[in-house]
Amino acid sequence: MHPEVSEMPRYAASLDIRATHETVWMHLSDVLDWPKWLPTVSAVDAVRGAALNPGSRFLIRQPRLKPQVWTVTDIQPGKSFTWEAGSPGTLLVASHTVIPTGPMSCRVSLVFRFHGIVGVVFGVILGSLTRKYLATEAASLRQVSEAGDPGGHLRLEVVAAP
């Protein structure tokens, strides 16, 4: 079912990870390291600030998408961060949350929303790719976190379905 024009497309992926929330947060919040273990991200460059702080900006390059500058709008250290990217008629909002569920377990939630008159259209057109990327990102985060690889050197490959 396609969203009505008044609805803003929203996609999400969440899963449980058998690692401390500190370990998961370490990988999730080190965005400059993402290309080492995250197959949906080709490159990350700090534009303003290398750490996640409100106002920090990062240029993200992803396969099949145009490069976007993402600005951190909210951060709850050890728990979550949200950033936004946009162009005329479009606002993209991505939220990343880690919730402890036990001493050696947590739940990660990734949410991606498209806003704006053009964003609604992009959200529908890119819905399938967005769902695939979110699922891959959550699974990759789980794999790198559960592997106990503090350097983030594990690299996962996306295999396209026939």
PDB file of C-alpha atoms in Angstrom:
ATOM      1  CA  MET A   1       0.000   0.000   0.000  1.00  0.00           C
ATOM      2  CA  HIS A   2       1.383   3.429  -0.907  1.00  0.00           C
ATOM      3  CA  PRO A   3       1.174   6.263   1.615  1.00  0.00           C
ATOM      4  CA  GLU A   4      -1.219   9.109   0.990  1.00  0.00           C
ATOM      5  CA  VAL A   5       0.382  12.473   0.242  1.00  0.00           C
ATOM      6  CA  SER A   6      -0.282  13.602   3.834  1.00  0.00           C
ATOM      7  CA  GLU A   7       1.520  10.534   5.230  1.00  0.00           C
ATOM      8  CA  MET A   8       5.262  10.696   5.583  1.00  0.00           C
ATOM      9  CA  PRO A   9       6.954   7.412   4.690  1.00  0.00           C
ATOM     10  CA  ARG A  10       8.591   5.802   7.729  1.00  0.00           C
ATOM     11  CA  TYR A  11      10.711   2.667   7.692  1.00  0.00           C
ATOM     12  CA  ALA A  12      12.227   0.868  10.661  1.00  0.00           C
ATOM     13  CA  ALA A  13      14.335  -2.133  11.600  1.00  0.00           C
ATOM     14  CA  SER A  14      15.052  -3.411  15.082  1.00  0.00           C
ATOM     15  CA  LEU A  15      16.641  -6.512  16.517  1.00  0.00           C
ATOM     16  CA  ASP A  16      18.204  -7.929  19.653  1.00  0.00           C
ATOM     17  CA  ILE A  17      21.970  -8.070  20.003  1.00  0.00           C
ATOM     18  CA  ARG A  18      23.923 -10.317  22.377  1.00  0.00           C
ATOM     19  CA  ALA A  19      26.466  -7.709  23.435  1.00  0.00           C
ATOM     20  CA  THR A  20      26.568  -4.947  26.011  1.00  0.00           C
ATOM     21  CA  HIS A  21      24.832  -1.770  25.004  1.00  0.00           C
ATOM     22  CA  GLU A  22      28.209  -0.020  25.466  1.00  0.00           C
ATOM     23  CA  THR A  23      29.768  -2.237  22.782  1.00  0.00           C
ATOM     24  CA  VAL A  24      26.862  -1.677  20.411  1.00  0.00           C
ATOM     25  CA  TRP A  25      26.904   2.066  21.073  1.00  0.00           C
ATOM     26  CA  MET A  26      30.675   2.159  20.445  1.00  0.00           C
ATOM     27  CA  HIS A  27      30.157   0.794  16.915  1.00  0.00           C
ATOM     28  CA  LEU A  28      26.967   2.714  16.185  1.00  0.00           C
ATOM     29  CA  SER A  29      28.279   6.086  17.337  1.00  0.00           C
ATOM     30  CA  ASP A  30      31.672   5.867  15.607  1.00  0.00           C
ATOM     31  CA  VAL A  31      30.230   6.930  12.264  1.00  0.00           C
ATOM     32  CA  LEU A  32      33.653   7.565  10.716  1.00  0.00           C
ATOM     33  CA  ASP A  33      34.369   3.840  11.166  1.00  0.00           C
ATOM     34  CA  TRP A  34      31.135   2.647   9.506  1.00  0.00           C
ATOM     35  CA  PRO A  35      32.676   1.927   6.086  1.00  0.00           C
ATOM     36  CA  LYS A  36      34.939  -0.707   7.706  1.00  0.00           C
ATOM     37  CA  TRP A  37      32.010  -2.931   8.724  1.00  0.00           C
ATOM     38  CA  LEU A  38      28.852  -1.523   7.148  1.00  0.00           C
ATOM     39  CA  PRO A  39      28.288  -2.520   3.495  1.00  0.00           C
ATOM     40  CA  THR A  40      25.590   0.133   2.970  1.00  0.00           C
ATOM     41  CA  VAL A  41      28.119   2.925   3.563  1.00  0.00           C
ATOM     42  CA  SER A  42      31.031   3.499   1.166  1.00  0.00           C
ATOM     43  CA  ALA A  43      32.575   6.537   2.872  1.00  0.00           C
ATOM     44  CA  VAL A  44      32.017   8.953   5.743  1.00  0.00           C
ATOM     45  CA  ASP A  45      33.792  12.311   5.959  1.00  0.00           C
ATOM     46  CA  ALA A  46      33.529  14.711   8.876  1.00  0.00           C
ATOM     47  CA  VAL A  47      32.412  18.097   7.562  1.00  0.00           C
ATOM     48  CA  ARG A  48      32.069  19.797  10.957  1.00  0.00           C
ATOM     49  CA  GLY A  49      33.273  17.952  14.069  1.00  0.00           C
ATOM     50  CA  ALA A  50      34.451  14.338  14.157  1.00  0.00           C
ATOM     51  CA  ALA A  51      32.323  13.317  17.144  1.00  0.00           C
ATOM     52  CA  LEU A  52      28.541  13.042  17.393  1.00  0.00           C
ATOM     53  CA  ASN A  53      27.404  16.354  18.849  1.00  0.00           C
ATOM     54  CA  PRO A  54      24.437  18.546  17.958  1.00  0.00           C
ATOM     55  CA  GLY A  55      25.441  20.467  14.856  1.00  0.00           C
ATOM     56  CA  SER A  56      28.142  17.996  13.774  1.00  0.00           C
ATOM     57  CA  ARG A  57      27.953  17.301  10.047  1.00  0.00           C
ATOM     58  CA  PHE A  58      29.038  14.239   8.071  1.00  0.00           C
ATOM     59  CA  LEU A  59      29.132  13.569   4.345  1.00  0.00           C
ATOM     60  CA  ILE A  60      27.825  10.020   3.800  1.00  0.00           C
ATOM     61  CA  ARG A  61      28.339   8.131   0.545  1.00  0.00           C
ATOM     62  CA  GLN A  62      26.208   5.035  -0.049  1.00  0.00           C
ATOM     63  CA  PRO A  63      25.878   2.657  -2.984  1.00  0.00           C
ATOM     64  CA  ARG A  64      22.973   3.576  -5.297  1.00  0.00           C
ATOM     65  CA  LEU A  65      22.336   6.918  -3.529  1.00  0.00           C
ATOM     66  CA  LYS A  66      23.654  10.428  -4.020  1.00  0.00           C
ATOM     67  CA  PRO A  67      26.026  11.684  -1.308  1.00  0.00           C
ATOM     68  CA  GLN A  68      24.258  13.480   1.542  1.00  0.00           C
ATOM     69  CA  VAL A  69      25.465  15.765   4.311  1.00  0.00           C
ATOM     70  CA  TRP A  70      23.843  14.668   7.582  1.00  0.00           C
ATOM     71  CA  THR A  71      23.579  17.054  10.540  1.00  0.00           C
ATOM     72  CA  VAL A  72      23.262  15.677  14.072  1.00  0.00           C
ATOM     73  CA  THR A  73      20.147  17.194  15.644  1.00  0.00           C
ATOM     74  CA  ASP A  74      19.929  15.191  18.863  1.00  0.00           C
ATOM     75  CA  ILE A  75      22.155  12.881  20.856  1.00  0.00           C
ATOM     76  CA  GLN A  76      21.623  11.006  24.088  1.00  0.00           C
ATOM     77  CA  PRO A  77      25.134   9.600  24.706  1.00  0.00           C
ATOM     78  CA  GLY A  78      25.127   5.839  25.079  1.00  0.00           C
ATOM     79  CA  LYS A  79      21.485   5.661  23.962  1.00  0.00           C
ATOM     80  CA  SER A  80      20.543   7.377  20.721  1.00  0.00           C
ATOM     81  CA  PHE A  81      21.256   9.923  18.057  1.00  0.00           C
ATOM     82  CA  THR A  82      19.228  11.527  15.295  1.00  0.00           C
ATOM     83  CA  TRP A  83      20.457  13.313  12.234  1.00  0.00           C
ATOM     84  CA  GLU A  84      18.881  15.016   9.254  1.00  0.00           C
ATOM     85  CA  ALA A  85      19.709  15.653   5.609  1.00  0.00           C
ATOM     86  CA  GLY A  86      17.735  17.521   3.040  1.00  0.00           C
ATOM     87  CA  SER A  87      17.327  19.367  -0.188  1.00  0.00           C
ATOM     88  CA  PRO A  88      14.524  21.586  -1.443  1.00  0.00           C
ATOM     89  CA  GLY A  89      11.221  19.821  -0.782  1.00  0.00           C
ATOM     90  CA  THR A  90      12.816  16.945   1.116  1.00  0.00           C
ATOM     91  CA  LEU A  91      13.884  16.303   4.692  1.00  0.00           C
ATOM     92  CA  LEU A  92      15.373  12.933   5.625  1.00  0.00           C
ATOM     93  CA  VAL A  93      15.467  12.008   9.318  1.00  0.00           C
ATOM     94  CA  ALA A  94      17.327   8.967  10.652  1.00  0.00           C
ATOM     95  CA  SER A  95      17.177   7.881  14.299  1.00  0.00           C
ATOM     96  CA  HIS A  96      19.465   5.282  15.894  1.00  0.00           C
ATOM     97  CA  THR A  97      18.629   3.871  19.341  1.00  0.00           C
ATOM     98  CA  VAL A  98      20.266   1.282  21.611  1.00  0.00           C
ATOM     99  CA  ILE A  99      18.179   0.019  24.556  1.00  0.00           C
ATOM    100  CA  PRO A 100      19.776  -2.255  27.194  1.00  0.00           C
ATOM    101  CA  THR A 101      17.689  -5.387  27.792  1.00  0.00           C
ATOM    102  CA  GLY A 102      20.104  -7.199  30.121  1.00  0.00           C
ATOM    103  CA  PRO A 103      23.737  -7.173  31.245  1.00  0.00           C
ATOM    104  CA  MET A 104      24.911  -8.684  27.949  1.00  0.00           C
ATOM    105  CA  SER A 105      22.062  -7.812  25.607  1.00  0.00           C
ATOM    106  CA  CYS A 106      20.315  -4.865  24.030  1.00  0.00           C
ATOM    107  CA  ARG A 107      17.878  -3.943  21.309  1.00  0.00           C
ATOM    108  CA  VAL A 108      18.796  -1.664  18.437  1.00  0.00           C
ATOM    109  CA  SER A 109      16.191   0.354  16.580  1.00  0.00           C
ATOM    110  CA  LEU A 110      16.839   2.194  13.321  1.00  0.00           C
ATOM    111  CA  VAL A 111      14.146   4.500  11.962  1.00  0.00           C
ATOM    112  CA  PHE A 112      14.215   6.417   8.684  1.00  0.00           C
ATOM    113  CA  ARG A 113      11.582   9.023   7.729  1.00  0.00           C
ATOM    114  CA  PHE A 114      10.990  11.029   4.575  1.00  0.00           C
ATOM    115  CA  HIS A 115       9.386  14.471   4.970  1.00  0.00           C
ATOM    116  CA  GLY A 116       8.334  17.188   2.560  1.00  0.00           C
ATOM    117  CA  ILE A 117       6.382  17.219  -0.659  1.00  0.00           C
ATOM    118  CA  VAL A 118       9.252  15.673  -2.640  1.00  0.00           C
ATOM    119  CA  GLY A 119      10.243  13.481   0.324  1.00  0.00           C
ATOM    120  CA  VAL A 120       6.920  11.674   0.161  1.00  0.00           C
ATOM    121  CA  VAL A 121       7.591  10.733  -3.460  1.00  0.00           C
ATOM    122  CA  PHE A 122      11.190   9.698  -2.722  1.00  0.00           C
ATOM    123  CA  GLY A 123       9.958   7.698   0.255  1.00  0.00           C
ATOM    124  CA  VAL A 124       7.678   5.650  -1.950  1.00  0.00           C
ATOM    125  CA  ILE A 125      10.224   5.232  -4.765  1.00  0.00           C
ATOM    126  CA  LEU A 126      13.072   4.335  -2.390  1.00  0.00           C
ATOM    127  CA  GLY A 127      10.975   2.286   0.044  1.00  0.00           C
ATOM    128  CA  SER A 128      12.332  -1.099  -0.985  1.00  0.00           C
ATOM    129  CA  LEU A 129      15.966   0.043  -0.932  1.00  0.00           C
ATOM    130  CA  THR A 130      15.433   1.818   2.407  1.00  0.00           C
ATOM    131  CA  ARG A 131      13.987  -1.331   4.009  1.00  0.00           C
ATOM    132  CA  LYS A 132      16.876  -3.406   2.626  1.00  0.00           C
ATOM    133  CA  TYR A 133      19.494  -0.932   3.886  1.00  0.00           C
ATOM    134  CA  LEU A 134      17.931  -0.693   7.359  1.00  0.00           C
ATOM    135  CA  ALA A 135      17.795  -4.487   7.693  1.00  0.00           C
ATOM    136  CA  THR A 136      21.398  -4.809   6.476  1.00  0.00           C
ATOM    137  CA  GLU A 137      22.561  -2.055   8.842  1.00  0.00           C
ATOM    138  CA  ALA A 138      20.881  -3.640  11.877  1.00  0.00           C
ATOM    139  CA  ALA A 139      22.231  -7.106  10.992  1.00  0.00           C
ATOM    140  CA  SER A 140      25.734  -5.733  10.346  1.00  0.00           C
ATOM    141  CA  LEU A 141      25.692  -3.897  13.673  1.00  0.00           C
ATOM    142  CA  ARG A 142      24.671  -7.102  15.398  1.00  0.00           C
ATOM    143  CA  GLN A 143      27.425  -9.094  13.679  1.00  0.00           C
ATOM    144  CA  VAL A 144      30.225  -6.620  14.418  1.00  0.00           C
ATOM    145  CA  SER A 145      29.043  -6.165  18.024  1.00  0.00           C
ATOM    146  CA  GLU A 146      28.622  -9.868  18.768  1.00  0.00           C
ATOM    147  CA  ALA A 147      31.988 -10.662  17.163  1.00  0.00           C
ATOM    148  CA  GLY A 148      33.676  -8.666  19.910  1.00  0.00           C
ATOM    149  CA  ASP A 149      35.769  -6.868  17.328  1.00  0.00           C
ATOM    150  CA  PRO A 150      36.596  -3.552  19.021  1.00  0.00           C
ATOM    151  CA  GLY A 151      38.459  -2.303  15.971  1.00  0.00           C
ATOM    152  CA  GLY A 152      35.443  -2.770  13.725  1.00  0.00           C
ATOM    153  CA  HIS A 153      37.469  -4.692  11.147  1.00  0.00           C
ATOM    154  CA  LEU A 154      34.725  -7.140  10.252  1.00  0.00           C
ATOM    155  CA  ARG A 155      33.415  -6.385   6.757  1.00  0.00           C
ATOM    156  CA  LEU A 156      30.091  -7.783   5.615  1.00  0.00           C
ATOM    157  CA  GLU A 157      29.040  -8.059   1.998  1.00  0.00           C
ATOM    158  CA  VAL A 158      25.523  -7.555   0.683  1.00  0.00           C
ATOM    159  CA  VAL A 159      24.429 -10.370  -1.589  1.00  0.00           C
ATOM    160  CA  ALA A 160      21.642  -9.366  -3.941  1.00  0.00           C
ATOM    161  CA  ALA A 161      18.720 -11.769  -4.177  1.00  0.00           C
ATOM    162  CA  PRO A 162      18.012 -13.133  -7.664  1.00  0.00           C
TER     163      PRO A 162
END
